[in-house]
CSV table of C-alpha atoms and ligand atoms in Angstrom, one decimal:
chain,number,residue,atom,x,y,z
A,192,UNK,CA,0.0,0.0,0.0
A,193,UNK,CA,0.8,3.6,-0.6
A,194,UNK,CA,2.8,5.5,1.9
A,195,UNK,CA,0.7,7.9,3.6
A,196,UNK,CA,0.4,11.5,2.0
A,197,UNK,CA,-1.1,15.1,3.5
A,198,UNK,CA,-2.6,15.3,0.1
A,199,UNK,CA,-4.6,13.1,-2.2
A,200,UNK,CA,-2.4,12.1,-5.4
A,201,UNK,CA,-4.6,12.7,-8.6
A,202,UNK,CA,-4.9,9.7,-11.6
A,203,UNK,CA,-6.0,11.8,-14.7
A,204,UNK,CA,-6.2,10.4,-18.1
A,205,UNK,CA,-4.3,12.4,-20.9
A,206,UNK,CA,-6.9,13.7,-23.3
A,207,UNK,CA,-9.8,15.5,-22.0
A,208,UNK,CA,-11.9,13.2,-24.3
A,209,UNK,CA,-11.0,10.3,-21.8
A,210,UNK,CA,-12.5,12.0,-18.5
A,211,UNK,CA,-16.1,12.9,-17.5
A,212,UNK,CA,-15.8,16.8,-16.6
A,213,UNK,CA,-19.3,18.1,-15.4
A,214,UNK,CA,-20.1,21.5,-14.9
A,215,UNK,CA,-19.1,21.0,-10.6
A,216,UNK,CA,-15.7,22.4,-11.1
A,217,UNK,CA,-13.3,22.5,-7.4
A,218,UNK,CA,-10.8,24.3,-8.8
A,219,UNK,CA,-12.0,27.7,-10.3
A,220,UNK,CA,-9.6,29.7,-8.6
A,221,UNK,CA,-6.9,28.1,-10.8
A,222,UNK,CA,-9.0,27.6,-14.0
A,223,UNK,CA,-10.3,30.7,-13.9
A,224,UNK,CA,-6.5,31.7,-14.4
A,225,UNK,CA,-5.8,29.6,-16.9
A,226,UNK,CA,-8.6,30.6,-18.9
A,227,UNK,CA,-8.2,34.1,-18.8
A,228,UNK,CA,-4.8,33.0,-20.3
A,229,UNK,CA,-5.8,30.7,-22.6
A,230,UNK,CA,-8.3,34.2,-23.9
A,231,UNK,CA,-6.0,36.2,-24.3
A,232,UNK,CA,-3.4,34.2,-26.3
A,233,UNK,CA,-6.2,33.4,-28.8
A,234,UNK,CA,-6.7,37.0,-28.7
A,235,UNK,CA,-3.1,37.5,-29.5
A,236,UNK,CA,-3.3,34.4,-32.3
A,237,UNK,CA,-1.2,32.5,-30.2
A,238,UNK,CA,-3.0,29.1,-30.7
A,239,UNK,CA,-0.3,27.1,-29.4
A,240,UNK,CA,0.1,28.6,-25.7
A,241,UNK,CA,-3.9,29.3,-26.4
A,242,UNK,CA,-4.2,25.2,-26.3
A,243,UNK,CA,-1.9,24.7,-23.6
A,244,UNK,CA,-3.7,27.0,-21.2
A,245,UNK,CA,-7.0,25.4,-22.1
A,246,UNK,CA,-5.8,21.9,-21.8
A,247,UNK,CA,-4.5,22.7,-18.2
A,248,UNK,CA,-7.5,24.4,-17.1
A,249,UNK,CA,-9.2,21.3,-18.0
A,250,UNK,CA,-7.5,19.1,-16.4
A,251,UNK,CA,-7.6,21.1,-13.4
A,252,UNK,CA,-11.2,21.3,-14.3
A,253,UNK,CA,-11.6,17.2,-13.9
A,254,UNK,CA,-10.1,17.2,-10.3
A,255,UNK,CA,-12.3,15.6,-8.0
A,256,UNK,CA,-11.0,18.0,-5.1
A,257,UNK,CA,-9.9,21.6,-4.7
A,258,UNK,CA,-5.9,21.3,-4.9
A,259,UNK,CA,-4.3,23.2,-2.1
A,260,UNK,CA,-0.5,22.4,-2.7
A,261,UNK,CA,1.9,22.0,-5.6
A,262,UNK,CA,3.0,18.7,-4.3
A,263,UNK,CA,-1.0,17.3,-5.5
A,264,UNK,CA,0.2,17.8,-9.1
A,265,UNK,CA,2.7,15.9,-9.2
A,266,UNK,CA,3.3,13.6,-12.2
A,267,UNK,CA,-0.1,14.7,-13.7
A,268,UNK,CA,-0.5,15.4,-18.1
A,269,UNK,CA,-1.2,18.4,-19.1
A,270,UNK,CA,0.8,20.6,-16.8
A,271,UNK,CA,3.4,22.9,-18.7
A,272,UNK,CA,6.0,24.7,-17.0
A,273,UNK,CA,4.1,27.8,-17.8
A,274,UNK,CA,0.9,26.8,-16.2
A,275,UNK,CA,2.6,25.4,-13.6
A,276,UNK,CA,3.8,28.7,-13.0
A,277,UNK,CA,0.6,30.1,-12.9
A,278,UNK,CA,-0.9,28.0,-11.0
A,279,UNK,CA,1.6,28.3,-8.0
A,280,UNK,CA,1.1,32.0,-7.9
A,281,UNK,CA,-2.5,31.9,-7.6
A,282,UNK,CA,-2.0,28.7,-4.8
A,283,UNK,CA,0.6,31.1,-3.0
A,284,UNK,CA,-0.8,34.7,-3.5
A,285,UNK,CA,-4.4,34.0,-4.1
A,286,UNK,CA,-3.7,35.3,-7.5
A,287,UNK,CA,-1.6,35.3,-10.5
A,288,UNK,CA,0.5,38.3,-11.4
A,289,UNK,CA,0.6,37.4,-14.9
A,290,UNK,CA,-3.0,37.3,-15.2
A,291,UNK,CA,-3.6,40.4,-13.0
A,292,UNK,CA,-1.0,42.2,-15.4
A,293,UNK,CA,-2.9,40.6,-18.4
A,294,UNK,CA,-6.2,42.3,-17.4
A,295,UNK,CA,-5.1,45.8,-16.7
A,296,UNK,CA,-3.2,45.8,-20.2
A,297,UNK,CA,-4.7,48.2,-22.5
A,298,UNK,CA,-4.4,45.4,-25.1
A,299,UNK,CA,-6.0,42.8,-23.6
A,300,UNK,CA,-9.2,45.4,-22.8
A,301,UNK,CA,-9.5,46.6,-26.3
A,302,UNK,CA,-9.0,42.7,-27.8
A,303,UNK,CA,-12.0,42.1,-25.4
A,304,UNK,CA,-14.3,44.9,-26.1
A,305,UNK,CA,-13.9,45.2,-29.6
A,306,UNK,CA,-13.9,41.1,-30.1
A,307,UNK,CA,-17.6,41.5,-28.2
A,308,UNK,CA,-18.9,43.0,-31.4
A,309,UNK,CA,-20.9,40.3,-33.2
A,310,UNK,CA,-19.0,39.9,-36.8
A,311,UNK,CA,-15.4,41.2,-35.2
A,312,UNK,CA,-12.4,38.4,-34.8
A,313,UNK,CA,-8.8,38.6,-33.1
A,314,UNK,CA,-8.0,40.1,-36.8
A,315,UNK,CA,-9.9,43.2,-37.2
A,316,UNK,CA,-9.6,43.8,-33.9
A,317,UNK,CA,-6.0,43.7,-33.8
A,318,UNK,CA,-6.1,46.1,-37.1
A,319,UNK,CA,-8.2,48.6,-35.5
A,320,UNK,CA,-5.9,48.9,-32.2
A,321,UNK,CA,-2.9,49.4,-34.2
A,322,UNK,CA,-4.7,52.3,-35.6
A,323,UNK,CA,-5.4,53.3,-32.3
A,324,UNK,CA,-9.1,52.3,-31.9
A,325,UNK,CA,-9.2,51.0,-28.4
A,326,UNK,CA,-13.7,51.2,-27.5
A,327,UNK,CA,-16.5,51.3,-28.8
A,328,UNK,CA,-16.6,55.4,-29.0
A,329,UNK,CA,-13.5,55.3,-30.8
A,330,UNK,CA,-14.8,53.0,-33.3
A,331,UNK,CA,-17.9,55.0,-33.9
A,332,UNK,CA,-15.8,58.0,-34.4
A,333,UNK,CA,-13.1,56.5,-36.4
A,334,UNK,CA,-15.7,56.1,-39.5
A,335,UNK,CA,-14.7,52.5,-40.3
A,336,UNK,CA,-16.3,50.9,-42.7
A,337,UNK,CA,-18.4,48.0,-40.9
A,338,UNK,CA,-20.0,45.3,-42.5
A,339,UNK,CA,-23.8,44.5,-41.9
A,340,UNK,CA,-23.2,41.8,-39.3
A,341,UNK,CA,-20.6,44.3,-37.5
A,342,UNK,CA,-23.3,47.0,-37.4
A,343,UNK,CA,-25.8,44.9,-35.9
A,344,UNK,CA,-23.2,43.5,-33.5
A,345,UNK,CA,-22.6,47.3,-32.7
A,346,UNK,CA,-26.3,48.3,-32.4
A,347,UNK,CA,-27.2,45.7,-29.9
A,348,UNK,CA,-24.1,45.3,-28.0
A,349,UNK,CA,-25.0,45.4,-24.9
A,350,UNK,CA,-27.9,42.9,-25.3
A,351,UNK,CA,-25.4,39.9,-27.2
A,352,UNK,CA,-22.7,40.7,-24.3
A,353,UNK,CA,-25.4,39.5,-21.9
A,354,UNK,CA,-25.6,35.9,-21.2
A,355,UNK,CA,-28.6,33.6,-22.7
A,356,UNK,CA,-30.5,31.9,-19.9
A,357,UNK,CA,-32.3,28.5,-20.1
A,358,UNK,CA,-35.7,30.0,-20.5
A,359,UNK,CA,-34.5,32.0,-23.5
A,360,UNK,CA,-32.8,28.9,-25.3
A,361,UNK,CA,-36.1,27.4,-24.7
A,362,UNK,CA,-38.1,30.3,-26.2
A,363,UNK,CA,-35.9,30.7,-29.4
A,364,UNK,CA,-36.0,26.8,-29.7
A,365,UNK,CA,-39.8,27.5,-30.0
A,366,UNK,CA,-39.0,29.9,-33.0
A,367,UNK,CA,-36.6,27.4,-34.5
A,368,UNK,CA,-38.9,24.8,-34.3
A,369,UNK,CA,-42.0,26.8,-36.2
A,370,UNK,CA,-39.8,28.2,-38.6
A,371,UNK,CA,-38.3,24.8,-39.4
A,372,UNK,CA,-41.7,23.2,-40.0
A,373,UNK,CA,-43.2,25.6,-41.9
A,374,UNK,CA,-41.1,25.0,-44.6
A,375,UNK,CA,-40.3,21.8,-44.6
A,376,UNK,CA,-42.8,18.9,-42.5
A,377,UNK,CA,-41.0,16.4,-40.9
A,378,UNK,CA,-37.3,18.5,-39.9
A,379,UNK,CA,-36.2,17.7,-36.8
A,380,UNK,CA,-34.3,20.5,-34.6
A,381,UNK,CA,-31.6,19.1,-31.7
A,382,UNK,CA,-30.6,21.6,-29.1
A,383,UNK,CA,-26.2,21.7,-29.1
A,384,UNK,CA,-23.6,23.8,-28.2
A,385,UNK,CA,-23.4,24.5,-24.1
A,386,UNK,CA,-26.8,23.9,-23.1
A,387,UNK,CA,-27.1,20.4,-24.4
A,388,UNK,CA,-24.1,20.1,-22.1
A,389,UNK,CA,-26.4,21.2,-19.3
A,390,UNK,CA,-24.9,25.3,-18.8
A,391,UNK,CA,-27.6,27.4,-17.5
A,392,UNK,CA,-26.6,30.5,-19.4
A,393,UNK,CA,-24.4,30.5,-22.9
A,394,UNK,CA,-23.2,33.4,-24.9
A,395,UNK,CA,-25.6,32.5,-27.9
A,396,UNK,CA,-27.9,29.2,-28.4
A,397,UNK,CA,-26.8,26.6,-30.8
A,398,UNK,CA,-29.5,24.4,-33.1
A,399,UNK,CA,-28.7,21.4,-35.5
A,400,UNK,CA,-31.3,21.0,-38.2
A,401,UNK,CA,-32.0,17.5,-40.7
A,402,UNK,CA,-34.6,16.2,-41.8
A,403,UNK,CA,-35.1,11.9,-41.9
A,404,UNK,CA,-35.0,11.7,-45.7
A,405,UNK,CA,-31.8,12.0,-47.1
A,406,UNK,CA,-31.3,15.0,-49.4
A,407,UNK,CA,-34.8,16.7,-48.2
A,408,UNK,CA,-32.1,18.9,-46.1
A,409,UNK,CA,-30.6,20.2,-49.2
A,410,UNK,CA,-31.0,24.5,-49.4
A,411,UNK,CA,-33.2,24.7,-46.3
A,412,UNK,CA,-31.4,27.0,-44.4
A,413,UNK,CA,-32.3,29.8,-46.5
A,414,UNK,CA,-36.0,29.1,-46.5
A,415,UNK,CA,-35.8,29.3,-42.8
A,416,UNK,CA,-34.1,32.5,-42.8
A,417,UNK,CA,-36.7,33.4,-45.4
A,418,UNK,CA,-39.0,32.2,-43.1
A,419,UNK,CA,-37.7,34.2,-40.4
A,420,UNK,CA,-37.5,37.5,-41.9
A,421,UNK,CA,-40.9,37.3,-43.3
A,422,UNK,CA,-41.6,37.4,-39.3
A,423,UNK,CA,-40.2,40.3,-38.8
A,424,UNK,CA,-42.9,42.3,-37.6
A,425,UNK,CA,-43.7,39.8,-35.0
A,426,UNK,CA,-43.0,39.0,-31.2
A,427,UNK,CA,-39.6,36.7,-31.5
A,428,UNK,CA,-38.4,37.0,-35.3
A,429,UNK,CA,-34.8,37.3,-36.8
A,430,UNK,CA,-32.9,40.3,-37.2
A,431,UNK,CA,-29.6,39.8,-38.8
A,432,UNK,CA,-27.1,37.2,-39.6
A,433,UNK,CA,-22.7,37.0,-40.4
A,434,UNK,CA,-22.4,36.2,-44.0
A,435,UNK,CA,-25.9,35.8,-45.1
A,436,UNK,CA,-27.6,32.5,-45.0
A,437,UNK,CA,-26.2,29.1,-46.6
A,438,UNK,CA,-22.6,30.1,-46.5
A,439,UNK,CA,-20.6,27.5,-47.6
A,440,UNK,CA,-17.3,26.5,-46.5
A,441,UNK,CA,-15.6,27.4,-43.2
A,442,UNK,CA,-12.4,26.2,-41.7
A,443,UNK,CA,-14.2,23.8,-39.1
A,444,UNK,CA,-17.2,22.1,-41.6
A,445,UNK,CA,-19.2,22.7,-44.7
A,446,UNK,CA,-22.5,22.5,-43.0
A,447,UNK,CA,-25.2,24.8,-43.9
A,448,UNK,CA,-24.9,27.3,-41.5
A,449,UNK,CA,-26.2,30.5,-40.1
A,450,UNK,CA,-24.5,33.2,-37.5
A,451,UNK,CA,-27.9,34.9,-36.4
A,452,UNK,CA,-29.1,37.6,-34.6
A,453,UNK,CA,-32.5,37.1,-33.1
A,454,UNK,CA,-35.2,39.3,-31.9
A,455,UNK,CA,-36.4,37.7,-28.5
A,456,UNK,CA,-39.8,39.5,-26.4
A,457,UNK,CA,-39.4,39.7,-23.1
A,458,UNK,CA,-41.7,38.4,-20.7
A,459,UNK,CA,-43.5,40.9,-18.6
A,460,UNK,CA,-41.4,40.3,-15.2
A,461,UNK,CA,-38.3,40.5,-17.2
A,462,UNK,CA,-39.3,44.3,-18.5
A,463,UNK,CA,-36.4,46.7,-17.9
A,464,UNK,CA,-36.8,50.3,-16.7
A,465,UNK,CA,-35.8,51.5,-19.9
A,466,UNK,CA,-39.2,49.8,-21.2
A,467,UNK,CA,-37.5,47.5,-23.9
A,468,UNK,CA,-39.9,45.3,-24.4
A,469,UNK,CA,-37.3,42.6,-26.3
A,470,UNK,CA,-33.9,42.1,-26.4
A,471,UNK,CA,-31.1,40.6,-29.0
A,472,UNK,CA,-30.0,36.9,-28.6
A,473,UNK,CA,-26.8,35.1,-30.8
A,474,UNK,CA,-28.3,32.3,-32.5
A,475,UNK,CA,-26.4,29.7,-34.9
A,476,UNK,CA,-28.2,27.6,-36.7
A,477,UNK,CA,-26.5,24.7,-38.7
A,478,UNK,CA,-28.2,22.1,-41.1
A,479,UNK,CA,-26.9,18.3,-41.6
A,480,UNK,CA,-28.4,15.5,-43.7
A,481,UNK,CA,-29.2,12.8,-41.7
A,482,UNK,CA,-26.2,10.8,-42.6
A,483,UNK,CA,-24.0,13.0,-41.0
A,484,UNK,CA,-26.3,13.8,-38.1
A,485,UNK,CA,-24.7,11.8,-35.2
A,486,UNK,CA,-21.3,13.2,-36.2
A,487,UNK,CA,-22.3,17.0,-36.6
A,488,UNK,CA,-24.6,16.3,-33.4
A,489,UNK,CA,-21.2,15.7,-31.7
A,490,UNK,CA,-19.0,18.3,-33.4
A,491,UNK,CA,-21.6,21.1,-32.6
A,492,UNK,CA,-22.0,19.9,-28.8
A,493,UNK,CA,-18.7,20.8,-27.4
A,494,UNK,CA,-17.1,21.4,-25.7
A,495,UNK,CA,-14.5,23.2,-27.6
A,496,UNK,CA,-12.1,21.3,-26.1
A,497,UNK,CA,-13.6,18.1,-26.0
A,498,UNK,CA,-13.6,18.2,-29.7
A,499,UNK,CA,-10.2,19.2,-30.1
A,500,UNK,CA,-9.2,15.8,-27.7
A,501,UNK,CA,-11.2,14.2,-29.4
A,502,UNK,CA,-9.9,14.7,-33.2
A,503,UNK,CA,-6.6,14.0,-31.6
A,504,UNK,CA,-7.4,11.0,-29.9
A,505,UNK,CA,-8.2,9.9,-33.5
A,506,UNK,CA,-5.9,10.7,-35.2
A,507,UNK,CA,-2.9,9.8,-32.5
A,508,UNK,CA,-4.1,7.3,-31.2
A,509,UNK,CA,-6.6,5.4,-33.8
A,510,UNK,CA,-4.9,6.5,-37.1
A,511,UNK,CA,-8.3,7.8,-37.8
A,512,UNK,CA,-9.9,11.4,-39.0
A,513,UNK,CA,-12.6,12.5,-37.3
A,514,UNK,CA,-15.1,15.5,-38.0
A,515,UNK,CA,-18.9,16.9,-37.4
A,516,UNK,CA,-19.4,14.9,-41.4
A,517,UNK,CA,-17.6,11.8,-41.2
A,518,UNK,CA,-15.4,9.7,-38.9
A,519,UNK,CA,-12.4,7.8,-41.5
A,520,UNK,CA,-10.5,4.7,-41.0
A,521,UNK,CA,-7.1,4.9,-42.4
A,522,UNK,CA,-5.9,2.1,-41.3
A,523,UNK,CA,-9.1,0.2,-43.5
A,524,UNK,CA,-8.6,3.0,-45.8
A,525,UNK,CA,-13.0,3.6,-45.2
A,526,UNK,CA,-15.6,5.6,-43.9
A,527,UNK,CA,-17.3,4.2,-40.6
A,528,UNK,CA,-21.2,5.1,-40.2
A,529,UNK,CA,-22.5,5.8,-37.2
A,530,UNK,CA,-26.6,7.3,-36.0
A,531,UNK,CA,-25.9,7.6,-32.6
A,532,UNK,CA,-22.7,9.3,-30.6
A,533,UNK,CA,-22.3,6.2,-28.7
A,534,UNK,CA,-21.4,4.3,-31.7
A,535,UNK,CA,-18.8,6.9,-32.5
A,536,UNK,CA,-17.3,6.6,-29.2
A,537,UNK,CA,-17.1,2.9,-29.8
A,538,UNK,CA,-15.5,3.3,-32.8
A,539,UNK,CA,-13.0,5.4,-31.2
A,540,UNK,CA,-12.1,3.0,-28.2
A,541,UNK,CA,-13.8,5.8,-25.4
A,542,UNK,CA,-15.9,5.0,-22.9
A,543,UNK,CA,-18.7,7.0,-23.7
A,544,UNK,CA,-19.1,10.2,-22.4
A,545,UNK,CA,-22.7,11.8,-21.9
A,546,UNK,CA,-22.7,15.8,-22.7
A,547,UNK,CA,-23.3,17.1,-19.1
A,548,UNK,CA,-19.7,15.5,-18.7
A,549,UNK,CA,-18.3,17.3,-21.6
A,550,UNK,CA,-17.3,20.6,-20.2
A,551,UNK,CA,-13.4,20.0,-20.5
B,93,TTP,P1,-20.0,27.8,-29.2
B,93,TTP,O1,-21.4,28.1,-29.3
B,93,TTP,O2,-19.0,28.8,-29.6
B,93,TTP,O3,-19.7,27.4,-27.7
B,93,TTP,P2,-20.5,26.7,-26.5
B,93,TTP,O4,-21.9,26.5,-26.9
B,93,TTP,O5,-19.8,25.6,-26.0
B,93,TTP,O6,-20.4,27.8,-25.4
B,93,TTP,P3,-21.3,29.2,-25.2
B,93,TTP,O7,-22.2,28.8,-24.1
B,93,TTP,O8,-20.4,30.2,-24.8
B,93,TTP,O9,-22.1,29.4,-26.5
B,93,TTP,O10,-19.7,26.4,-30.0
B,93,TTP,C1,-20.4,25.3,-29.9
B,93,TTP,C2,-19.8,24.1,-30.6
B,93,TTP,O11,-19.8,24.3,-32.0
B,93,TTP,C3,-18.3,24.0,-30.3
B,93,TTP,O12,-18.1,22.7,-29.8
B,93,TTP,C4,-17.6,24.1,-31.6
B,93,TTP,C5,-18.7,23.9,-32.6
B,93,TTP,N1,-18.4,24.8,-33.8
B,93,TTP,C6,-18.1,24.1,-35.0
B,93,TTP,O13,-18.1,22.9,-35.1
B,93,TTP,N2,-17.9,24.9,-36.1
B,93,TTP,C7,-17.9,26.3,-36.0
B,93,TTP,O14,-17.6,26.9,-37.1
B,93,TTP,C8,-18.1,26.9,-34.8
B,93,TTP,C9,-18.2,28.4,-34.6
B,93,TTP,C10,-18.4,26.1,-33.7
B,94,MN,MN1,-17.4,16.9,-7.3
B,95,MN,MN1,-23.0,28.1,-27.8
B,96,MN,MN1,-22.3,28.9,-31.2
């Protein structure tokens, strides 16, 4: 038997892919470090450290226990000298002078601000602060040409930078749902992103579309949005979307997709003193033909680290490809089907792991 120890020595799997992390997280102090870390360095387009920040957080994010003392961490994956760093600080100081630094930089304030504009990436933002456009004001002065998504994002702001609750996800479900069946019988919506992974509030509310007949799928995103708009008079409608509707290709899938801007009525109780009687919500909306459905159902659930582990887990450790369309075999040199996520799991050697214990 094992010598006694002060502390509890931690067994953690590797990838993130191979541990149930639920939303109960012990260590927040320390991830909530890491995180802010992890931000900024995708801010910065730093996606290396960016990925090494996140994958430490999440293991710290797996812990069954609050960790009190370096010596808990010992031998544990994941753990760069870096975040090891950081995490030491916060355990000795109660925080992390790198991260307090971070916060205060005028940098790192104007990456977040102007990145909180719906339509705006780590790239324009970083353009506009070299030509000295740090907030909001200074943007609306500077005469910048925005494009329609950015002027929505602008307009309603302070609404998108609020979180989503349940109740709303629910409510714009509704919408989804109506819309979808108008104009085409038979669609069925699923609920993804963070809330299928059982958050209570999300930055925007994410909806997979298909339809049980192969092919029936084909060009219905823009009849929704159709749809939609020809709501627009009504109480919960569509406003604006990124790109239009139906745009094709994007680094991640090929889905038909759509960035959206919805028009959500309050509820009497939830009536503001400034008497706005609705508010904007971030909606994406994504199509998939059945055949893909399991696999997009698990690209589009999250989260974002999960899927990262989980492509590769695949490819490093099953000589396989995986993505929201398709899971390949190189090693049979084929495609392997699958309807359900569990059956992609299998595929992949992994215990399978329900989405409330996907929040890596
Ligand atoms: P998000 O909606 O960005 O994240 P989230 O729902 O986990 O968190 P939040 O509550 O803040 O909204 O993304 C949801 C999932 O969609 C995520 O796992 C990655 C996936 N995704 C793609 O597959 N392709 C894309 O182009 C984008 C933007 C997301
Ligand atoms: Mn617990
Ligand atoms: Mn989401
Ligand atoms: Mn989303």
């Amino acid at each position: 038997s094992r010598p006694f120890t002060e502390v509890a020595l931690f067994s953690v799997s590797s990838y993130a892919c191979q541990r149930r992390t639920t939303l109960d997280n012990h260590n927040s102090n320390l991830t909530d470090a890491l995180s802010l870390l992890a931000e900024n360095a995708e801010l910065s387009n730093e996606d290396g450290r960016g990925v090494a920040f996140r994958r430490a957080a999440a293991l710290l994010k797996a812990l069954p226990t609050q960790v009190i003392s370096m010596s808990q961490l010992r031998g544990l994956p994941c753990l760069g000298e870096h975040s090891l760093r950081v995490i030491k600080d916060v355990l000795e100081n109660g925080v992390s002078s790198e991260v307090e630094s971070t916060k205060q930089s005028k940098r790192y304030k104007a990456l977040k601000i102007l990145t909180g504009i719906f339509g705006v990436g780590a790239k324009t933002a970083d353009r506009w602060i070299r030509e000295g456009i740090y907030n909001l004001e200074q943007l609306r002065d500077s005469g910048q040409t925005l494009n329609r998504a950015q002027k929505a994002g602008l307009e309603h702001y302070d609404d998108l930078n609020e979180p989503v609750t349940k109740a709303e996800a629910d409510a714009i479900g509704e919408i989804v749902q109506k819309a979808v069946n108008s104009v085409l019988p038979g669609s069925e919506v699923a609920l993804t992103g963070g809330f299928r992974r059982g958050k209570l509030t999300g930055h925007d509310v994410d909806f997979l579309i298909t339809h049980p007949e192969e092919g029936k799928e084909v060009g219905l995103m823009p009849k929704v949005v159709a749809w939609l708009e020809s709501q627009k008079t009504t109480r919960n409608s569509y406003l604006e979307s990124k790109d239009g509707p139906a745009r094709p290709a994007s680094n991640m899938d090929r889905f038909e997709r759509c960035f959206s801007i919805f028009k959500l009525t309050k509820r009497k109780e939830q009536e503001t003193a400034s008497h706005k009687i609705w508010r904007a919500v971030r909606v994406d909306l994504v199509v998939s033909p059945i055949s893909q459905f399991a696999f997009a159902v698990l690209g589009w659930t999250g989260s974002k680290l999960f899927e990262r582990e989980l492509r590769r887990w695949a490819g490093h450790e099953k000589n396989m490809s995986l993505s929201s369309h398709a899971l390949f075999d190189n090693t049979q040199n084929k495609y392997l089907r699958a309807t359900s996520e569990e059956e992609i799991f299998a595929y992949l050697g992994l215990e399978y792991i329900p989405p409330s214990e996907r929040n890596a």
